[in-house]
Amino acid sequence: MTSTEPASLYLHPDRNFAMELVRATEAAAIRAVPWIGRGDKLGADGAAVDAMRAFLGTVSFDGLVVIGEGEKDAAPMLFNGERVGNGRGPACDIAVDPIDGTSLTAAGRQNAISVIAVSDRGTMLDASSVFYMDKIVTGPEGHGIIDIRRPIADNIHALAKAKNMDVGDMRIAVLDRPRHEQLIAEIRASGAGTRLMSDGDVAGGINAARYDSRIDMCVGIGGSPEGITTACAIKAIGGFMQTRMAPKDDAERARGEAAGLDCDRVYEADDLVSGGNTFFVATGVTDGGLLAGPRKIGRSHIRTESIILRSKSGTIRRITADHLVSKWLE
């Protein structure tokens, strides 16, 4: 089969494809280890990008990077429009973030992860012309209950009722940013508690949708690339997600509209990623609530922890792998 022949991911062995993807996030996480806590986020990101690109080049697929990282902050990047894979096999859209949480990595803080999300070609929204979007993510209880256009207190009370919880027991994740001061105040005024994130809202969104998490909702303005990536995971978990574009000025709004984005529209997860067969793969870079970061096992091995989510089957797989240190940290 050539890259010009129509193909869907489900026509190929799912487990093998997922395992190829996870090798790329494992490589990025391991290569970032020497940079953890060193204060150099660009150095960490550069090491992770190089490792991820090298391993993606061995995967049998024709990947088009629709959501890349780097344009926003001049970091080294797997750029939008870059082709990855060996060009053979299914044609796919791909979202990559070699380190979601470069600042976390540089500071040695928790919750940095390496991420790849994949869907069939032409199914992933390119939101790169507007850097930020407003998001709300919950578990499946949010369907038919939550509306991003409503006041946050109304949504919190509605979700608490749907989950048969006291509002005082609700925990709402939000990025700790000056732009969220009013939002944080409204969350606390509702009676719910906050879980402030210094960075890494992909993990925050996934934790809000997980059935075994202590986080009930993730809200606020974060990166548009991270929103598309999160949508791939939410579709696999069966969670709820709504977003609105958040252009910073009229010029960015105009660029977004010229690129086909509707800055007044509420986008659901299926609008962000329309394919019914998506993969989300992540490996921990630093320890966090979703994944543990790489750690030495004795003197000879380094252990990684990863997660694979697939929307078509609705499966969540966790993978722990031990790697020879001599192969990675030479």
CSV table of C-alpha atoms in Angstrom, one decimal:
chain,number,residue,atom,x,y,z
A,1,MET,CA,0.0,0.0,0.0
A,2,THR,CA,1.4,3.4,-0.9
A,3,SER,CA,0.7,6.8,0.7
A,4,THR,CA,-1.5,7.8,-2.2
A,5,GLU,CA,-3.9,4.9,-1.6
A,6,PRO,CA,-6.9,5.7,0.7
A,7,ALA,CA,-6.5,4.1,4.1
A,8,SER,CA,-7.8,4.5,7.6
A,9,LEU,CA,-6.0,3.7,10.8
A,10,TYR,CA,-8.4,0.9,11.6
A,11,LEU,CA,-7.3,-1.0,8.6
A,12,HIS,CA,-3.9,-1.5,10.2
A,13,PRO,CA,-2.9,-3.4,13.4
A,14,ASP,CA,-3.9,-0.9,16.1
A,15,ARG,CA,-1.5,-2.2,18.7
A,16,ASN,CA,1.5,-2.0,16.5
A,17,PHE,CA,0.7,1.5,15.4
A,18,ALA,CA,0.2,2.7,18.9
A,19,MET,CA,3.4,1.1,20.1
A,20,GLU,CA,5.3,2.8,17.3
A,21,LEU,CA,3.9,6.2,18.4
A,22,VAL,CA,4.7,5.5,22.1
A,23,ARG,CA,8.3,4.8,21.2
A,24,ALA,CA,8.5,8.5,19.9
A,25,THR,CA,7.1,10.0,23.2
A,26,GLU,CA,9.3,7.7,25.3
A,27,ALA,CA,12.3,8.9,23.3
A,28,ALA,CA,11.3,12.6,23.8
A,29,ALA,CA,10.8,12.1,27.5
A,30,ILE,CA,14.1,10.2,28.1
A,31,ARG,CA,16.1,12.8,26.1
A,32,ALA,CA,14.6,15.6,28.2
A,33,VAL,CA,15.8,14.0,31.5
A,34,PRO,CA,19.2,15.8,31.6
A,35,TRP,CA,17.4,19.1,31.2
A,36,ILE,CA,14.9,18.7,34.1
A,37,GLY,CA,15.4,21.4,36.7
A,38,ARG,CA,18.2,23.1,34.7
A,39,GLY,CA,16.3,26.2,33.9
A,40,ASP,CA,16.6,25.9,30.1
A,41,LYS,CA,13.3,25.2,28.5
A,42,LEU,CA,14.5,25.7,25.0
A,43,GLY,CA,17.3,23.1,25.6
A,44,ALA,CA,14.8,20.6,26.9
A,45,ASP,CA,12.4,21.2,24.1
A,46,GLY,CA,15.1,20.9,21.5
A,47,ALA,CA,16.3,17.6,22.8
A,48,ALA,CA,12.8,16.2,22.9
A,49,VAL,CA,11.9,17.5,19.4
A,50,ASP,CA,15.0,15.9,17.9
A,51,ALA,CA,14.3,12.5,19.6
A,52,MET,CA,10.6,12.6,18.6
A,53,ARG,CA,11.3,13.5,15.0
A,54,ALA,CA,13.9,10.7,14.7
A,55,PHE,CA,11.5,8.0,15.9
A,56,LEU,CA,8.5,9.3,14.0
A,57,GLY,CA,10.6,8.9,10.8
A,58,THR,CA,10.6,5.1,11.4
A,59,VAL,CA,6.7,4.8,11.7
A,60,SER,CA,4.9,3.3,8.7
A,61,PHE,CA,2.5,6.2,8.0
A,62,ASP,CA,2.2,9.4,6.0
A,63,GLY,CA,1.8,11.9,8.8
A,64,LEU,CA,1.1,15.6,8.3
A,65,VAL,CA,1.8,17.9,11.3
A,66,VAL,CA,-1.4,19.9,11.6
A,67,ILE,CA,-0.8,21.0,15.2
A,68,GLY,CA,2.9,21.7,15.9
A,69,GLU,CA,4.7,23.7,18.6
A,70,GLY,CA,7.2,26.5,18.3
A,71,GLU,CA,5.6,29.3,16.3
A,72,LYS,CA,4.1,30.7,19.5
A,73,ASP,CA,7.4,31.1,21.5
A,74,ALA,CA,10.2,30.7,18.9
A,75,ALA,CA,11.1,27.3,20.4
A,76,PRO,CA,12.6,24.5,18.3
A,77,MET,CA,9.7,22.7,16.7
A,78,LEU,CA,8.1,20.0,14.7
A,79,PHE,CA,6.4,22.7,12.5
A,80,ASN,CA,2.9,22.9,11.0
A,81,GLY,CA,3.0,21.3,7.6
A,82,GLU,CA,6.0,19.1,8.3
A,83,ARG,CA,5.7,15.5,6.9
A,84,VAL,CA,6.6,12.7,9.3
A,85,GLY,CA,6.7,8.9,9.1
A,86,ASN,CA,8.3,6.9,6.3
A,87,GLY,CA,5.5,7.8,3.8
A,88,ARG,CA,4.1,4.3,3.6
A,89,GLY,CA,0.7,3.3,5.1
A,90,PRO,CA,-2.3,5.4,6.2
A,91,ALA,CA,-2.4,9.2,5.6
A,92,CYS,CA,-2.9,10.9,9.0
A,93,ASP,CA,-3.2,14.2,10.6
A,94,ILE,CA,-0.9,14.5,13.6
A,95,ALA,CA,-0.6,16.9,16.6
A,96,VAL,CA,2.7,16.9,18.4
A,97,ASP,CA,4.0,18.4,21.6
A,98,PRO,CA,7.4,16.9,22.4
A,99,ILE,CA,7.0,18.5,25.9
A,100,ASP,CA,3.7,19.9,27.0
A,101,GLY,CA,5.1,21.9,29.9
A,102,THR,CA,8.6,23.1,28.9
A,103,SER,CA,8.6,25.6,31.8
A,104,LEU,CA,7.6,22.8,34.2
A,105,THR,CA,10.5,20.7,32.9
A,106,ALA,CA,13.0,23.6,33.2
A,107,ALA,CA,11.9,24.3,36.8
A,108,GLY,CA,11.7,20.6,37.8
A,109,ARG,CA,8.0,20.9,38.5
A,110,GLN,CA,5.3,18.3,38.1
A,111,ASN,CA,2.9,17.4,35.2
A,112,ALA,CA,5.1,17.8,32.1
A,113,ILE,CA,4.3,15.2,29.4
A,114,SER,CA,5.4,14.3,25.9
A,115,VAL,CA,2.4,14.0,23.5
A,116,ILE,CA,1.3,12.8,20.1
A,117,ALA,CA,-2.2,12.7,18.8
A,118,VAL,CA,-3.2,11.2,15.5
A,119,SER,CA,-6.4,11.0,13.4
A,120,ASP,CA,-7.3,10.2,9.8
A,121,ARG,CA,-6.2,12.8,7.2
A,122,GLY,CA,-8.4,15.8,6.9
A,123,THR,CA,-10.1,15.4,10.3
A,124,MET,CA,-8.1,17.6,12.6
A,125,LEU,CA,-9.0,21.3,12.8
A,126,ASP,CA,-6.1,23.6,12.1
A,127,ALA,CA,-6.5,26.3,14.7
A,128,SER,CA,-3.0,27.6,14.5
A,129,SER,CA,-4.0,31.1,13.3
A,130,VAL,CA,-5.5,31.8,16.8
A,131,PHE,CA,-3.1,30.9,19.5
A,132,TYR,CA,-5.5,30.6,22.4
A,133,MET,CA,-8.9,29.1,23.1
A,134,ASP,CA,-11.3,29.1,26.0
A,135,LYS,CA,-12.0,25.6,27.2
A,136,ILE,CA,-14.2,23.6,29.5
A,137,VAL,CA,-13.6,19.8,30.0
A,138,THR,CA,-15.5,17.3,32.2
A,139,GLY,CA,-16.2,13.6,32.4
A,140,PRO,CA,-19.1,12.1,30.5
A,141,GLU,CA,-21.6,13.6,33.0
A,142,GLY,CA,-21.1,16.9,31.3
A,143,HIS,CA,-22.9,15.9,28.1
A,144,GLY,CA,-26.2,17.8,27.9
A,145,ILE,CA,-25.4,19.6,31.2
A,146,ILE,CA,-22.5,21.9,30.7
A,147,ASP,CA,-22.5,24.9,28.4
A,148,ILE,CA,-19.4,27.1,28.1
A,149,ARG,CA,-21.6,30.2,27.5
A,150,ARG,CA,-23.1,29.9,31.0
A,151,PRO,CA,-21.6,31.4,34.1
A,152,ILE,CA,-19.0,29.1,35.7
A,153,ALA,CA,-21.0,28.8,38.9
A,154,ASP,CA,-24.0,27.5,37.0
A,155,ASN,CA,-21.9,24.9,35.3
A,156,ILE,CA,-20.3,23.8,38.6
A,157,HIS,CA,-23.6,23.4,40.3
A,158,ALA,CA,-25.1,21.5,37.3
A,159,LEU,CA,-22.1,19.1,37.2
A,160,ALA,CA,-22.2,18.6,40.9
A,161,LYS,CA,-25.9,17.6,40.7
A,162,ALA,CA,-25.2,15.3,37.7
A,163,LYS,CA,-22.4,13.6,39.7
A,164,ASN,CA,-24.4,13.5,42.9
A,165,MET,CA,-21.7,15.4,44.7
A,166,ASP,CA,-21.6,18.3,47.1
A,167,VAL,CA,-20.4,21.5,45.4
A,168,GLY,CA,-17.9,21.8,48.3
A,169,ASP,CA,-16.3,18.6,47.1
A,170,MET,CA,-15.8,19.7,43.5
A,171,ARG,CA,-12.3,20.4,42.4
A,172,ILE,CA,-11.8,22.7,39.3
A,173,ALA,CA,-8.5,22.8,37.5
A,174,VAL,CA,-7.4,26.1,35.9
A,175,LEU,CA,-4.2,27.6,34.7
A,176,ASP,CA,-2.7,30.0,37.3
A,177,ARG,CA,-2.6,33.1,35.1
A,178,PRO,CA,-3.5,36.8,35.7
A,179,ARG,CA,-6.1,36.5,33.0
A,180,HIS,CA,-7.9,34.0,35.2
A,181,GLU,CA,-8.1,36.0,38.4
A,182,GLN,CA,-11.9,36.7,38.0
A,183,LEU,CA,-12.6,33.1,36.9
A,184,ILE,CA,-10.7,31.7,40.0
A,185,ALA,CA,-12.7,34.1,42.2
A,186,GLU,CA,-16.0,32.9,40.7
A,187,ILE,CA,-15.1,29.3,41.1
A,188,ARG,CA,-14.3,29.8,44.8
A,189,ALA,CA,-17.4,31.9,45.3
A,190,SER,CA,-19.5,29.0,44.0
A,191,GLY,CA,-18.3,26.9,46.9
A,192,ALA,CA,-16.0,24.7,44.8
A,193,GLY,CA,-12.2,24.4,45.3
A,194,THR,CA,-9.5,25.2,42.7
A,195,ARG,CA,-6.5,23.2,41.6
A,196,LEU,CA,-4.2,25.8,40.1
A,197,MET,CA,-1.9,24.6,37.3
A,198,SER,CA,1.3,26.4,36.6
A,199,ASP,CA,1.4,24.9,33.1
A,200,GLY,CA,0.3,21.8,31.2
A,201,ASP,CA,-3.4,22.1,30.5
A,202,VAL,CA,-3.4,18.9,28.3
A,203,ALA,CA,-2.9,16.8,31.4
A,204,GLY,CA,-5.4,19.0,33.2
A,205,GLY,CA,-8.1,18.4,30.7
A,206,ILE,CA,-7.5,14.6,30.6
A,207,ASN,CA,-7.6,14.5,34.4
A,208,ALA,CA,-10.9,16.3,34.4
A,209,ALA,CA,-12.4,13.7,32.0
A,210,ARG,CA,-11.0,10.6,33.7
A,211,TYR,CA,-13.3,8.4,35.7
A,212,ASP,CA,-10.6,7.8,38.4
A,213,SER,CA,-9.4,11.4,38.9
A,214,ARG,CA,-9.9,13.8,41.7
A,215,ILE,CA,-10.4,16.7,39.2
A,216,ASP,CA,-14.0,17.3,38.2
A,217,MET,CA,-13.6,20.1,35.6
A,218,CYS,CA,-10.9,21.9,33.8
A,219,VAL,CA,-11.6,25.5,32.6
A,220,GLY,CA,-10.0,28.6,31.2
A,221,ILE,CA,-8.0,30.0,28.3
A,222,GLY,CA,-5.0,27.9,27.1
A,223,GLY,CA,-3.2,27.2,23.9
A,224,SER,CA,-5.2,26.2,20.8
A,225,PRO,CA,-2.7,23.5,19.9
A,226,GLU,CA,-3.2,21.9,23.3
A,227,GLY,CA,-7.0,22.1,22.8
A,228,ILE,CA,-6.9,20.1,19.6
A,229,THR,CA,-4.6,17.6,21.2
A,230,THR,CA,-6.8,17.3,24.3
A,231,ALA,CA,-9.8,16.7,22.1
A,232,CYS,CA,-8.2,13.5,20.7
A,233,ALA,CA,-7.9,12.2,24.3
A,234,ILE,CA,-11.4,13.3,25.3
A,235,LYS,CA,-13.0,11.4,22.4
A,236,ALA,CA,-11.3,8.3,23.6
A,237,ILE,CA,-12.3,8.7,27.3
A,238,GLY,CA,-15.9,9.6,26.4
A,239,GLY,CA,-15.6,12.9,28.2
A,240,PHE,CA,-17.2,16.3,27.4
A,241,MET,CA,-15.3,19.3,25.9
A,242,GLN,CA,-16.4,22.7,24.6
A,243,THR,CA,-14.1,25.5,23.3
A,244,ARG,CA,-14.3,29.0,21.9
A,245,MET,CA,-11.5,30.7,20.1
A,246,ALA,CA,-9.9,33.5,22.2
A,247,PRO,CA,-8.1,35.9,19.8
A,248,LYS,CA,-6.0,38.5,21.6
A,249,ASP,CA,-6.9,41.4,19.3
A,250,ASP,CA,-8.9,42.3,16.2
A,251,ALA,CA,-5.9,41.5,13.9
A,252,GLU,CA,-5.7,37.9,15.2
A,253,ARG,CA,-9.5,37.5,14.9
A,254,ALA,CA,-9.3,38.6,11.3
A,255,ARG,CA,-6.5,36.1,10.7
A,256,GLY,CA,-8.5,33.3,12.3
A,257,GLU,CA,-11.6,34.2,10.2
A,258,ALA,CA,-9.5,34.3,7.0
A,259,ALA,CA,-8.3,30.8,7.9
A,260,GLY,CA,-11.9,29.6,8.2
A,261,LEU,CA,-12.3,29.7,12.0
A,262,ASP,CA,-15.5,31.1,13.6
A,263,CYS,CA,-14.4,33.0,16.6
A,264,ASP,CA,-18.0,33.2,17.9
A,265,ARG,CA,-18.7,29.5,17.6
A,266,VAL,CA,-18.7,26.9,20.3
A,267,TYR,CA,-16.6,24.0,19.1
A,268,GLU,CA,-17.3,20.6,20.5
A,269,ALA,CA,-14.7,17.8,20.6
A,270,ASP,CA,-16.0,16.3,17.4
A,271,ASP,CA,-15.6,19.7,15.7
A,272,LEU,CA,-12.0,20.0,16.7
A,273,VAL,CA,-11.2,16.4,15.6
A,274,SER,CA,-14.0,14.9,13.4
A,275,GLY,CA,-12.5,11.5,12.9
A,276,GLY,CA,-13.9,8.5,14.8
A,277,ASN,CA,-10.6,6.7,15.1
A,278,THR,CA,-8.1,8.9,17.0
A,279,PHE,CA,-5.1,8.0,19.0
A,280,PHE,CA,-3.6,9.9,21.9
A,281,VAL,CA,-0.2,8.9,23.2
A,282,ALA,CA,1.7,10.5,26.1
A,283,THR,CA,4.8,9.7,28.2
A,284,GLY,CA,5.6,11.4,31.5
A,285,VAL,CA,8.5,13.8,31.5
A,286,THR,CA,8.2,14.9,35.1
A,287,ASP,CA,6.1,13.2,37.8
A,288,GLY,CA,2.4,14.2,37.9
A,289,GLY,CA,-1.2,13.1,38.5
A,290,LEU,CA,-1.5,11.6,35.0
A,291,LEU,CA,1.9,9.9,34.5
A,292,ALA,CA,5.3,9.5,36.3
A,293,GLY,CA,8.4,10.9,34.7
A,294,PRO,CA,11.4,8.8,33.7
A,295,ARG,CA,13.4,7.4,36.7
A,296,LYS,CA,16.5,5.4,37.1
A,297,ILE,CA,16.1,1.7,38.1
A,298,GLY,CA,19.4,0.8,39.6
A,299,ARG,CA,22.4,1.8,37.5
A,300,SER,CA,21.5,0.1,34.3
A,301,HIS,CA,17.9,1.0,33.4
A,302,ILE,CA,15.5,4.0,33.1
A,303,ARG,CA,11.8,3.4,33.5
A,304,THR,CA,9.1,5.4,31.6
A,305,GLU,CA,5.3,5.5,32.1
A,306,SER,CA,3.0,6.1,29.2
A,307,ILE,CA,-0.7,6.1,28.3
A,308,ILE,CA,-2.4,5.2,25.0
A,309,LEU,CA,-6.0,6.3,24.4
A,310,ARG,CA,-8.0,5.2,21.3
A,311,SER,CA,-11.4,6.6,20.4
A,312,LYS,CA,-12.7,3.8,18.2
A,313,SER,CA,-12.4,1.1,20.8
A,314,GLY,CA,-12.6,3.4,23.9
A,315,THR,CA,-9.6,1.8,25.4
A,316,ILE,CA,-7.1,3.2,27.9
A,317,ARG,CA,-3.8,1.4,28.0
A,318,ARG,CA,-0.9,2.2,30.4
A,319,ILE,CA,2.6,1.1,29.5
A,320,THR,CA,5.6,0.9,31.8
A,321,ALA,CA,8.9,0.3,30.0
A,322,ASP,CA,12.4,-0.2,31.2
A,323,HIS,CA,15.2,1.0,28.9
A,324,LEU,CA,18.9,0.4,29.1
A,325,VAL,CA,20.6,3.6,30.2
A,326,SER,CA,23.5,2.9,27.9
A,327,LYS,CA,21.2,3.2,24.9
A,328,TRP,CA,19.9,6.6,25.8
A,329,LEU,CA,22.0,8.7,28.2
A,330,GLU,CA,25.4,8.1,26.6
